[in-house]
């Protein structure tokens, strides 16, 4: 039971299960676990995305009731970790030219960031932005404020996803009567809790192998450089085994018992495997199915690393792999075989310390993500005592959310208007410069024309004098 009305609730929407945790951050950085809950999600979440809103809403309601019963406090809102198929990074550049030497200010950087956000489309929403280096002439800086330059090129890494992802999540939680305090990207929170600063600085690949998706994040110089979610995971192996007319539960058991990510088949024949229904299947055939799927997943990981334009010589810390599918035997050998990396480390738990009386808490690492989300969260999720004006409180939270959304939209419109005004002034300045050029060009043209006319007149006077002289000479001859 929570003794204080101060705690944070995090929920991870996984493809196999929805995981929730209520906790309180301690002064020493540890997390006091107050309550936890899990619900199966195979029937309404597919590859990290909601495909049945009603079932998702019911799941959220069930989790909320379980947590509130343990906390004896009401939950007003939560942090929701998001991921899923289709999420990836897109690099973008924003260029600013100045009329002369200009000192870069924080306002200039903010306007460039606003311009970058305008790159979103109705189909693709920018979920988060990771600023990269800024190029000033030949210099590349992480913080260009205060530097004098004639132009600046900002590099941004936008994390994008289908615009319906956040909309579906908001709808489900709204129907369940819970506000959303934030929607952090799960794999980034997880990476922050599992990777060290030196690993991200020297360069590494963080791979989270889940049930239906595998997330790949590439870090270098303490910055995220590339991220993508591959729509393949451990559940694909189960479906491959089930194609042998085997039930899902038995397929999972066979995967855990006989599965290996990489094997060197010897000449020694392995005994056949007897199924629960009495049938016999070939051992090598089963292992071949499992290994082929693992090879496909890892080769897709290697492809994402290549797309990041970094290689093993630059990513010195190597590959860090976590998640349920990463527990398969010989996973290190498989990565060594199918990638250009020889250095691999398997990560089971986060670096965060969890204080709890719950037996075997997080023994399988399934609470890693929600622990990492709580570690980064700031807003208190407690809604007071159970039954105390709950509807009024939620309505107030919803009103506040709408007000914040309206304020954010107004700020975006203001930034867009300022950007439009800046562009208008630049266009007016360009037109004035062009008009000045035209005026000077016309003045020069008039000058040269007058000079030409003057020279032409000089030529005509000479001709006239010659004619007069010739006439005078003729008159003299006639007189003689």
Short mmCIF file of C-alpha atoms in Angstrom, two decimals:
data_model
loop_
_atom_site.label_atom_id
_atom_site.label_comp_id
_atom_site.label_asym_id
_atom_site.label_seq_id
_atom_site.Cartn_x
_atom_site.Cartn_y
_atom_site.Cartn_z
CA UNK A 1 0.00 0.00 0.00
CA UNK A 2 1.31 3.44 -0.91
CA UNK A 3 1.82 5.56 2.20
CA UNK A 4 2.25 8.74 0.16
CA UNK A 5 0.11 10.16 -2.61
CA UNK A 6 3.07 10.23 -4.95
CA UNK A 7 3.91 7.51 -7.42
CA UNK A 8 4.38 6.93 -11.14
CA UNK A 9 2.57 4.35 -13.27
CA UNK A 10 4.07 3.01 -16.49
CA UNK A 11 2.40 0.69 -19.00
CA UNK A 12 4.13 -1.11 -21.86
CA UNK A 13 1.99 -2.25 -24.80
CA UNK A 14 3.78 -5.42 -25.85
CA UNK A 15 2.68 -7.83 -28.57
CA UNK A 16 2.44 -10.77 -26.16
CA UNK A 17 1.33 -8.97 -22.99
CA UNK A 18 0.54 -5.57 -21.50
CA UNK A 19 2.79 -4.85 -18.53
CA UNK A 20 2.09 -2.24 -15.85
CA UNK A 21 4.08 -1.04 -12.87
CA UNK A 22 3.47 1.53 -10.13
CA UNK A 23 6.61 2.75 -8.44
CA UNK A 24 8.29 5.59 -6.61
CA UNK A 25 11.77 6.92 -7.38
CA UNK A 26 14.13 6.95 -4.42
CA UNK A 27 16.80 9.59 -3.68
CA UNK A 28 19.59 7.11 -4.45
CA UNK A 29 18.18 6.37 -7.92
CA UNK A 30 16.51 3.08 -7.01
CA UNK A 31 12.82 2.42 -7.78
CA UNK A 32 10.48 1.28 -5.04
CA UNK A 33 8.01 -1.13 -6.61
CA UNK A 34 4.52 -0.59 -5.20
CA UNK A 35 2.34 -2.73 -7.50
CA UNK A 36 2.58 -4.58 -10.78
CA UNK A 37 0.23 -6.34 -13.18
CA UNK A 38 0.29 -8.12 -16.53
CA UNK A 39 -2.44 -9.07 -19.01
CA UNK A 40 -2.13 -11.22 -22.17
CA UNK A 41 -2.33 -9.17 -25.38
CA UNK A 42 -2.18 -11.65 -28.29
CA UNK A 43 -5.85 -11.07 -29.13
CA UNK A 44 -5.77 -7.30 -29.53
CA UNK A 45 -2.16 -6.16 -30.14
CA UNK A 46 -0.37 -7.24 -33.29
CA UNK A 47 3.25 -6.34 -33.92
CA UNK A 48 3.04 -3.62 -31.29
CA UNK A 49 -0.08 -1.96 -32.70
CA UNK A 50 -3.65 -2.07 -31.38
CA UNK A 51 -6.01 -3.96 -33.68
CA UNK A 52 -9.00 -4.30 -31.32
CA UNK A 53 -9.89 -1.11 -29.47
CA UNK A 54 -12.60 -2.66 -27.29
CA UNK A 55 -10.40 -5.47 -25.99
CA UNK A 56 -7.52 -3.04 -25.42
CA UNK A 57 -9.81 -0.76 -23.43
CA UNK A 58 -11.02 -3.67 -21.30
CA UNK A 59 -7.42 -4.73 -20.68
CA UNK A 60 -6.51 -1.23 -19.48
CA UNK A 61 -9.54 -1.21 -17.19
CA UNK A 62 -8.54 -4.56 -15.69
CA UNK A 63 -4.97 -3.42 -15.09
CA UNK A 64 -6.14 -0.17 -13.52
CA UNK A 65 -8.42 -2.03 -11.11
CA UNK A 66 -5.64 -4.45 -10.12
CA UNK A 67 -3.15 -1.68 -9.43
CA UNK A 68 -5.61 0.50 -7.54
CA UNK A 69 -6.59 -2.45 -5.36
CA UNK A 70 -2.97 -2.97 -4.36
CA UNK A 71 -2.20 0.73 -4.01
CA UNK A 72 -5.45 1.68 -2.30
CA UNK A 73 -5.10 4.88 -4.30
CA UNK A 74 -6.70 6.08 -7.48
CA UNK A 75 -4.68 6.28 -10.71
CA UNK A 76 -5.41 9.49 -12.60
CA UNK A 77 -3.06 9.03 -15.53
CA UNK A 78 -0.13 6.89 -16.70
CA UNK A 79 2.92 6.87 -18.93
CA UNK A 80 2.44 4.61 -21.97
CA UNK A 81 5.51 3.16 -23.66
CA UNK A 82 4.99 2.86 -27.41
CA UNK A 83 6.72 0.97 -30.21
CA UNK A 84 5.55 -1.30 -32.95
CA UNK A 85 5.86 -2.07 -36.62
CA UNK A 86 6.53 0.86 -38.92
CA UNK A 87 8.33 3.05 -36.40
CA UNK A 88 11.65 4.28 -37.79
CA UNK A 89 13.95 7.27 -38.03
CA UNK A 90 14.12 9.76 -40.89
CA UNK A 91 17.03 12.24 -41.16
CA UNK A 92 16.25 15.83 -42.08
CA UNK A 93 18.28 18.98 -42.74
CA UNK A 94 17.32 22.60 -42.13
CA UNK A 95 19.49 25.33 -43.71
CA UNK A 96 19.65 29.00 -42.70
CA UNK A 97 21.64 31.63 -44.62
CA UNK A 98 22.35 35.02 -43.08
CA UNK A 99 23.07 38.32 -44.90
CA UNK A 100 26.39 38.60 -43.07
CA UNK A 101 28.29 37.32 -40.06
CA UNK A 102 25.65 36.46 -37.45
CA UNK A 103 25.94 35.06 -33.92
CA UNK A 104 23.82 31.92 -33.55
CA UNK A 105 21.22 32.32 -30.79
CA UNK A 106 18.94 29.86 -29.04
CA UNK A 107 16.01 31.51 -30.86
CA UNK A 108 17.57 30.64 -34.23
CA UNK A 109 17.99 27.01 -33.12
CA UNK A 110 14.38 26.89 -31.89
CA UNK A 111 13.08 28.23 -35.21
CA UNK A 112 15.11 25.60 -37.06
CA UNK A 113 13.60 22.92 -34.80
CA UNK A 114 10.10 24.25 -35.56
CA UNK A 115 10.86 24.12 -39.28
CA UNK A 116 11.99 20.53 -38.88
CA UNK A 117 8.71 19.59 -37.16
CA UNK A 118 6.84 20.92 -40.17
CA UNK A 119 8.24 17.93 -42.08
CA UNK A 120 5.51 15.71 -40.59
CA UNK A 121 2.67 14.55 -42.85
CA UNK A 122 -0.95 13.50 -42.18
CA UNK A 123 0.11 9.87 -42.67
CA UNK A 124 3.33 10.01 -40.66
CA UNK A 125 3.57 11.65 -37.25
CA UNK A 126 6.87 12.77 -35.72
CA UNK A 127 6.94 11.15 -32.28
CA UNK A 128 10.32 12.45 -31.17
CA UNK A 129 13.25 14.46 -32.52
CA UNK A 130 16.92 13.76 -31.80
CA UNK A 131 19.01 16.82 -32.78
CA UNK A 132 22.30 15.81 -34.38
CA UNK A 133 25.28 18.02 -35.23
CA UNK A 134 25.02 21.53 -36.64
CA UNK A 135 27.26 22.39 -39.57
CA UNK A 136 28.75 25.90 -39.60
CA UNK A 137 31.08 26.19 -42.55
CA UNK A 138 33.66 23.46 -42.00
CA UNK A 139 32.77 23.08 -38.31
CA UNK A 140 30.36 20.47 -36.90
CA UNK A 141 29.07 21.31 -33.43
CA UNK A 142 26.53 19.85 -31.05
CA UNK A 143 25.90 23.26 -29.47
CA UNK A 144 26.37 26.13 -31.96
CA UNK A 145 24.86 28.88 -29.78
CA UNK A 146 27.27 31.81 -29.55
CA UNK A 147 29.23 30.93 -32.68
CA UNK A 148 29.47 33.50 -35.49
CA UNK A 149 28.67 32.29 -38.98
CA UNK A 150 27.14 33.25 -42.32
CA UNK A 151 25.09 30.04 -42.57
CA UNK A 152 24.05 27.08 -40.44
CA UNK A 153 22.81 23.62 -41.39
CA UNK A 154 20.93 21.73 -38.69
CA UNK A 155 20.75 17.94 -38.83
CA UNK A 156 17.76 16.29 -37.14
CA UNK A 157 16.76 12.66 -36.67
CA UNK A 158 12.97 12.35 -36.63
CA UNK A 159 11.35 9.24 -35.16
CA UNK A 160 8.16 8.73 -37.14
CA UNK A 161 5.26 6.28 -37.13
CA UNK A 162 1.80 5.93 -38.56
CA UNK A 163 -0.34 8.77 -37.21
CA UNK A 164 -3.04 6.31 -36.09
CA UNK A 165 -0.79 4.71 -33.43
CA UNK A 166 -1.05 7.56 -30.91
CA UNK A 167 -4.66 8.24 -31.83
CA UNK A 168 -5.68 4.63 -31.10
CA UNK A 169 -3.83 4.65 -27.77
CA UNK A 170 -5.43 7.93 -26.71
CA UNK A 171 -8.89 6.63 -27.59
CA UNK A 172 -8.46 3.44 -25.57
CA UNK A 173 -7.17 5.17 -22.44
CA UNK A 174 -9.82 7.88 -22.71
CA UNK A 175 -12.54 5.23 -22.81
CA UNK A 176 -10.94 3.52 -19.81
CA UNK A 177 -11.05 6.80 -17.87
CA UNK A 178 -7.28 7.27 -17.59
CA UNK A 179 -5.28 10.28 -18.72
CA UNK A 180 -1.91 9.91 -20.45
CA UNK A 181 1.00 11.76 -18.86
CA UNK A 182 3.37 10.92 -21.69
CA UNK A 183 4.12 8.44 -24.44
CA UNK A 184 7.85 7.69 -24.37
CA UNK A 185 9.34 5.43 -27.03
CA UNK A 186 9.94 2.16 -25.19
CA UNK A 187 13.15 1.05 -26.90
CA UNK A 188 14.84 4.41 -26.24
CA UNK A 189 13.94 4.35 -22.53
CA UNK A 190 15.12 0.75 -22.38
CA UNK A 191 18.42 1.60 -24.06
CA UNK A 192 19.02 4.47 -21.63
CA UNK A 193 18.53 2.08 -18.70
CA UNK A 194 20.64 -0.78 -20.11
CA UNK A 195 23.50 0.90 -21.97
CA UNK A 196 26.34 2.78 -20.34
CA UNK A 197 27.45 6.24 -21.42
CA UNK A 198 30.77 4.84 -22.65
CA UNK A 199 28.97 2.27 -24.83
CA UNK A 200 26.78 4.92 -26.45
CA UNK A 201 29.76 7.23 -26.85
CA UNK A 202 32.09 4.67 -28.47
CA UNK A 203 29.23 3.33 -30.60
CA UNK A 204 26.98 0.30 -30.32
CA UNK A 205 23.88 -1.42 -31.66
CA UNK A 206 21.04 -2.06 -29.21
CA UNK A 207 18.74 -4.90 -30.29
CA UNK A 208 15.51 -5.69 -28.43
CA UNK A 209 14.11 -9.02 -29.67
CA UNK A 210 10.45 -9.22 -28.67
CA UNK A 211 7.55 -11.52 -29.47
CA UNK A 212 6.50 -10.02 -32.80
CA UNK A 213 8.95 -7.19 -33.37
CA UNK A 214 12.68 -6.61 -33.13
CA UNK A 215 13.88 -3.06 -32.48
CA UNK A 216 17.30 -1.92 -33.69
CA UNK A 217 18.93 1.27 -32.37
CA UNK A 218 22.37 2.51 -33.39
CA UNK A 219 24.28 4.89 -31.10
CA UNK A 220 27.46 6.88 -31.70
CA UNK A 221 28.95 9.81 -29.76
CA UNK A 222 26.12 9.57 -27.21
CA UNK A 223 23.46 10.18 -29.86
CA UNK A 224 20.89 7.95 -31.48
CA UNK A 225 21.87 7.70 -35.17
CA UNK A 226 19.35 5.21 -36.53
CA UNK A 227 16.34 3.27 -35.30
CA UNK A 228 13.87 0.87 -36.88
CA UNK A 229 11.34 -1.74 -35.78
CA UNK A 230 11.47 -5.01 -37.72
CA UNK A 231 8.12 -6.89 -37.84
CA UNK A 232 9.71 -10.21 -36.84
CA UNK A 233 10.17 -11.83 -33.43
CA UNK A 234 9.97 -14.95 -31.31
CA UNK A 235 6.28 -15.52 -32.14
CA UNK A 236 7.24 -16.06 -35.78
CA UNK A 237 9.26 -19.08 -34.68
CA UNK A 238 6.23 -20.47 -32.86
CA UNK A 239 4.11 -20.05 -35.99
CA UNK A 240 6.77 -21.82 -38.07
CA UNK A 241 6.68 -24.77 -35.68
CA UNK A 242 2.87 -24.67 -35.60
CA UNK A 243 2.93 -25.13 -39.40
CA UNK A 244 3.84 -28.75 -38.61
CA UNK A 245 0.26 -29.06 -37.24
CA UNK A 246 1.40 -28.49 -33.67
CA UNK A 247 -0.56 -26.52 -31.07
CA UNK A 248 0.81 -23.13 -29.97
CA UNK A 249 1.53 -24.20 -26.40
CA UNK A 250 3.50 -27.23 -27.54
CA UNK A 251 5.28 -25.14 -30.17
CA UNK A 252 6.50 -22.83 -27.41
CA UNK A 253 7.69 -25.82 -25.37
CA UNK A 254 9.55 -27.31 -28.34
CA UNK A 255 11.21 -23.96 -29.06
CA UNK A 256 12.43 -23.65 -25.49
CA UNK A 257 13.55 -27.28 -25.30
CA UNK A 258 15.24 -27.83 -28.67
CA UNK A 259 15.62 -24.35 -30.14
CA UNK A 260 19.04 -22.96 -30.98
CA UNK A 261 19.91 -19.82 -32.88
CA UNK A 262 22.89 -21.46 -34.56
CA UNK A 263 24.08 -25.05 -34.76
CA UNK A 264 26.79 -27.01 -36.52
CA UNK A 265 25.01 -30.14 -37.68
CA UNK A 266 27.22 -33.15 -37.13
CA UNK A 267 27.13 -36.51 -38.83
CA UNK A 268 25.78 -38.00 -35.62
CA UNK A 269 22.04 -38.50 -36.01
CA UNK A 270 19.87 -36.87 -33.37
CA UNK A 271 16.95 -38.84 -31.90
CA UNK A 272 13.49 -38.08 -33.24
CA UNK A 273 11.10 -35.95 -31.18
CA UNK A 274 7.84 -37.44 -29.97
CA UNK A 275 4.90 -35.02 -29.85
CA UNK A 276 2.05 -34.97 -27.34
CA UNK A 277 -0.33 -36.53 -29.88
CA UNK A 278 2.07 -39.43 -30.45
CA UNK A 279 3.47 -38.27 -33.79
CA UNK A 280 7.20 -38.23 -34.46
CA UNK A 281 9.07 -35.34 -36.08
CA UNK A 282 12.68 -35.14 -37.22
CA UNK A 283 14.98 -33.30 -34.82
CA UNK A 284 17.00 -31.61 -37.57
CA UNK A 285 13.83 -30.49 -39.35
CA UNK A 286 12.57 -28.72 -36.20
CA UNK A 287 15.93 -27.11 -35.46
CA UNK A 288 16.25 -26.08 -39.10
CA UNK A 289 12.93 -24.22 -38.91
CA UNK A 290 14.00 -22.38 -35.77
CA UNK A 291 17.47 -21.54 -37.01
CA UNK A 292 16.22 -20.30 -40.40
CA UNK A 293 13.85 -17.85 -38.75
CA UNK A 294 16.55 -16.61 -36.38
CA UNK A 295 18.87 -16.13 -39.34
CA UNK A 296 16.22 -14.05 -41.10
CA UNK A 297 15.76 -11.83 -38.04
CA UNK A 298 19.49 -11.30 -37.55
CA UNK A 299 20.11 -10.59 -41.23
CA UNK A 300 17.40 -7.93 -41.02
CA UNK A 301 19.24 -6.46 -38.04
CA UNK A 302 22.45 -6.41 -40.09
CA UNK A 303 20.60 -4.65 -42.90
CA UNK A 304 19.44 -1.90 -40.51
CA UNK A 305 23.01 -1.44 -39.30
CA UNK A 306 24.11 -0.96 -42.90
CA UNK A 307 21.32 1.58 -43.45
CA UNK A 308 22.69 3.55 -40.48
CA UNK A 309 25.93 3.99 -42.48
CA UNK A 310 27.98 2.82 -39.51
CA UNK A 311 30.04 -0.36 -39.36
CA UNK A 312 31.78 -2.57 -36.82
CA UNK A 313 34.98 -0.51 -36.95
CA UNK A 314 33.02 2.59 -35.90
CA UNK A 315 30.66 0.91 -33.41
CA UNK A 316 33.44 -0.21 -31.08
CA UNK A 317 31.20 -1.47 -28.23
CA UNK A 318 29.55 -3.96 -30.59
CA UNK A 319 26.03 -5.34 -30.37
CA UNK A 320 23.96 -5.38 -27.17
CA UNK A 321 20.98 -7.74 -27.38
CA UNK A 322 18.03 -8.15 -25.01
CA UNK A 323 14.45 -9.45 -25.04
CA UNK A 324 12.78 -12.83 -24.81
CA UNK A 325 13.95 -14.16 -28.17
CA UNK A 326 17.53 -13.18 -27.31
CA UNK A 327 17.65 -15.87 -24.62
CA UNK A 328 17.86 -18.63 -27.21
CA UNK A 329 21.04 -20.75 -26.97
CA UNK A 330 23.93 -19.85 -29.30
CA UNK A 331 22.55 -16.37 -29.98
CA UNK A 332 26.13 -15.00 -29.86
CA UNK A 333 27.29 -17.50 -32.50
CA UNK A 334 24.37 -16.57 -34.73
CA UNK A 335 25.15 -12.86 -34.58
CA UNK A 336 28.83 -13.56 -35.21
CA UNK A 337 27.92 -15.66 -38.26
CA UNK A 338 25.31 -13.41 -39.85
CA UNK A 339 26.73 -9.95 -39.06
CA UNK A 340 30.13 -8.31 -39.36
CA UNK A 341 30.36 -7.95 -35.59
CA UNK A 342 32.46 -10.22 -33.40
CA UNK A 343 31.68 -8.40 -30.15
CA UNK A 344 28.26 -9.14 -28.64
CA UNK A 345 26.87 -8.83 -25.13
CA UNK A 346 23.57 -10.26 -23.92
CA UNK A 347 21.66 -8.01 -21.51
CA UNK A 348 19.18 -9.52 -19.07
CA UNK A 349 18.37 -6.75 -16.60
CA UNK A 350 18.56 -2.96 -16.51
CA UNK A 351 21.14 -1.08 -14.47
CA UNK A 352 18.27 0.20 -12.29
CA UNK A 353 17.83 -1.14 -8.78
CA UNK A 354 14.29 -2.24 -7.92
CA UNK A 355 13.26 -2.47 -4.27
CA UNK A 356 10.31 -4.79 -3.69
CA UNK A 357 8.89 -7.54 -1.51
CA UNK A 358 7.35 -9.28 -4.53
CA UNK A 359 8.85 -12.74 -4.93
CA UNK A 360 10.81 -13.36 -8.14
CA UNK A 361 10.00 -9.87 -9.37
CA UNK A 362 11.34 -9.33 -12.90
CA UNK A 363 13.09 -12.69 -12.93
CA UNK A 364 12.47 -12.97 -16.67
CA UNK A 365 13.19 -9.30 -17.43
CA UNK A 366 9.59 -8.60 -18.48
CA UNK A 367 9.44 -5.48 -16.29
CA UNK A 368 12.63 -3.94 -17.71
CA UNK A 369 10.76 -1.55 -20.00
CA UNK A 370 8.32 -0.16 -17.41
CA UNK A 371 11.14 0.27 -14.89
CA UNK A 372 13.09 2.30 -17.43
CA UNK A 373 10.02 4.43 -18.22
CA UNK A 374 9.43 5.20 -14.53
CA UNK A 375 13.10 6.16 -14.17
CA UNK A 376 12.64 8.91 -16.77
CA UNK A 377 9.13 10.02 -15.75
CA UNK A 378 8.40 13.10 -13.64
CA UNK A 379 4.64 13.58 -13.25
CA UNK A 380 2.82 12.20 -10.21
CA UNK A 381 0.13 9.73 -11.36
CA UNK A 382 -1.80 9.51 -8.09
CA UNK A 383 -5.39 10.73 -8.30
CA UNK A 384 -6.13 10.72 -4.57
CA UNK A 385 -8.28 8.40 -2.52
CA UNK A 386 -10.44 5.84 -4.29
CA UNK A 387 -13.97 7.15 -4.82
CA UNK A 388 -13.16 10.80 -4.07
CA UNK A 389 -14.80 12.70 -6.91
CA UNK A 390 -13.19 10.36 -9.40
CA UNK A 391 -15.29 11.47 -12.35
CA UNK A 392 -14.81 15.13 -11.53
CA UNK A 393 -11.08 14.59 -11.22
CA UNK A 394 -10.85 12.83 -14.56
CA UNK A 395 -12.93 15.52 -16.22
CA UNK A 396 -10.53 18.11 -14.82
CA UNK A 397 -7.59 16.10 -16.13
CA UNK A 398 -9.25 15.86 -19.54
CA UNK A 399 -9.97 19.61 -19.51
CA UNK A 400 -6.35 20.29 -18.64
CA UNK A 401 -5.18 17.95 -21.40
CA UNK A 402 -7.33 19.72 -23.95
CA UNK A 403 -6.10 23.09 -22.72
CA UNK A 404 -2.49 21.95 -23.04
CA UNK A 405 -3.23 20.58 -26.50
CA UNK A 406 -4.83 23.88 -27.52
CA UNK A 407 -1.85 25.78 -26.12
CA UNK A 408 0.56 23.52 -27.99
CA UNK A 409 -1.39 23.97 -31.20
CA UNK A 410 -1.47 27.74 -30.69
CA UNK A 411 2.29 27.71 -30.12
CA UNK A 412 2.82 25.72 -33.29
CA UNK A 413 0.58 28.13 -35.23
CA UNK A 414 2.50 31.06 -33.76
CA UNK A 415 5.81 29.47 -34.75
CA UNK A 416 4.44 28.79 -38.23
CA UNK A 417 3.24 32.40 -38.51
CA UNK A 418 6.62 33.69 -37.36
CA UNK A 419 8.33 31.47 -39.90
CA UNK A 420 5.97 32.69 -42.63
CA UNK A 421 6.66 36.29 -41.61
CA UNK A 422 10.40 35.65 -41.67
CA UNK A 423 10.12 34.16 -45.15
CA UNK A 424 7.96 37.11 -46.26
CA UNK A 425 10.53 39.61 -44.98
CA UNK A 426 13.31 37.67 -46.67
CA UNK A 427 11.32 37.71 -49.91
CA UNK A 428 10.69 41.45 -49.60
CA UNK A 429 14.40 42.01 -48.97
CA UNK A 430 15.23 39.89 -51.99
CA UNK A 431 12.77 41.86 -54.12
CA UNK A 432 14.23 45.19 -52.89
CA UNK A 433 17.71 43.98 -53.75
CA UNK A 434 16.48 42.88 -57.18
CA UNK A 435 14.74 46.22 -57.74
CA UNK A 436 17.93 48.05 -56.72
CA UNK A 437 19.92 45.97 -59.18
CA UNK A 438 17.38 46.75 -61.91
CA UNK A 439 17.53 50.48 -61.05
CA UNK A 440 21.31 50.52 -61.22
CA UNK A 441 21.23 48.49 -64.42
CA UNK A 442 18.77 51.00 -65.98
CA UNK A 443 20.94 53.92 -64.83
CA UNK A 444 24.00 52.37 -66.41
CA UNK A 445 22.02 51.69 -69.57
CA UNK A 446 20.92 55.36 -69.78
CA UNK A 447 24.49 56.50 -69.21
CA UNK A 448 25.90 54.31 -71.97
CA UNK A 449 23.09 55.40 -74.31
CA UNK A 450 23.86 59.06 -73.69
CA UNK A 451 27.54 58.38 -74.29
CA UNK A 452 26.70 56.59 -77.51
CA UNK A 453 24.51 59.46 -78.65
CA UNK A 454 27.26 61.93 -77.76
CA UNK A 455 29.83 59.96 -79.72
CA UNK A 456 27.44 59.67 -82.63
CA UNK A 457 26.97 63.43 -82.59
CA UNK A 458 30.72 63.94 -82.61
CA UNK A 459 31.05 61.77 -85.67
CA UNK A 460 28.28 63.70 -87.43
CA UNK A 461 29.96 67.09 -86.74
CA UNK A 462 33.26 65.84 -88.18
CA UNK A 463 31.49 64.67 -91.31
CA UNK A 464 29.76 68.04 -91.59
CA UNK A 465 33.08 69.95 -91.26
CA UNK A 466 34.66 67.75 -93.91
CA UNK A 467 31.78 68.49 -96.32
CA UNK A 468 32.09 72.25 -95.65
CA UNK A 469 35.86 72.17 -96.21
CA UNK A 470 35.45 70.28 -99.46
CA UNK A 471 32.80 72.81 -100.61
CA UNK A 472 35.09 75.75 -99.73
CA UNK A 473 37.93 74.25 -101.76
CA UNK A 474 35.64 73.78 -104.77
CA UNK A 475 34.52 77.42 -104.57
CA UNK A 476 38.16 78.54 -104.55
CA UNK A 477 38.96 76.49 -107.63
CA UNK A 478 35.95 77.82 -109.49
CA UNK A 479 37.00 81.42 -108.76
CA UNK A 480 40.44 80.78 -110.15
#
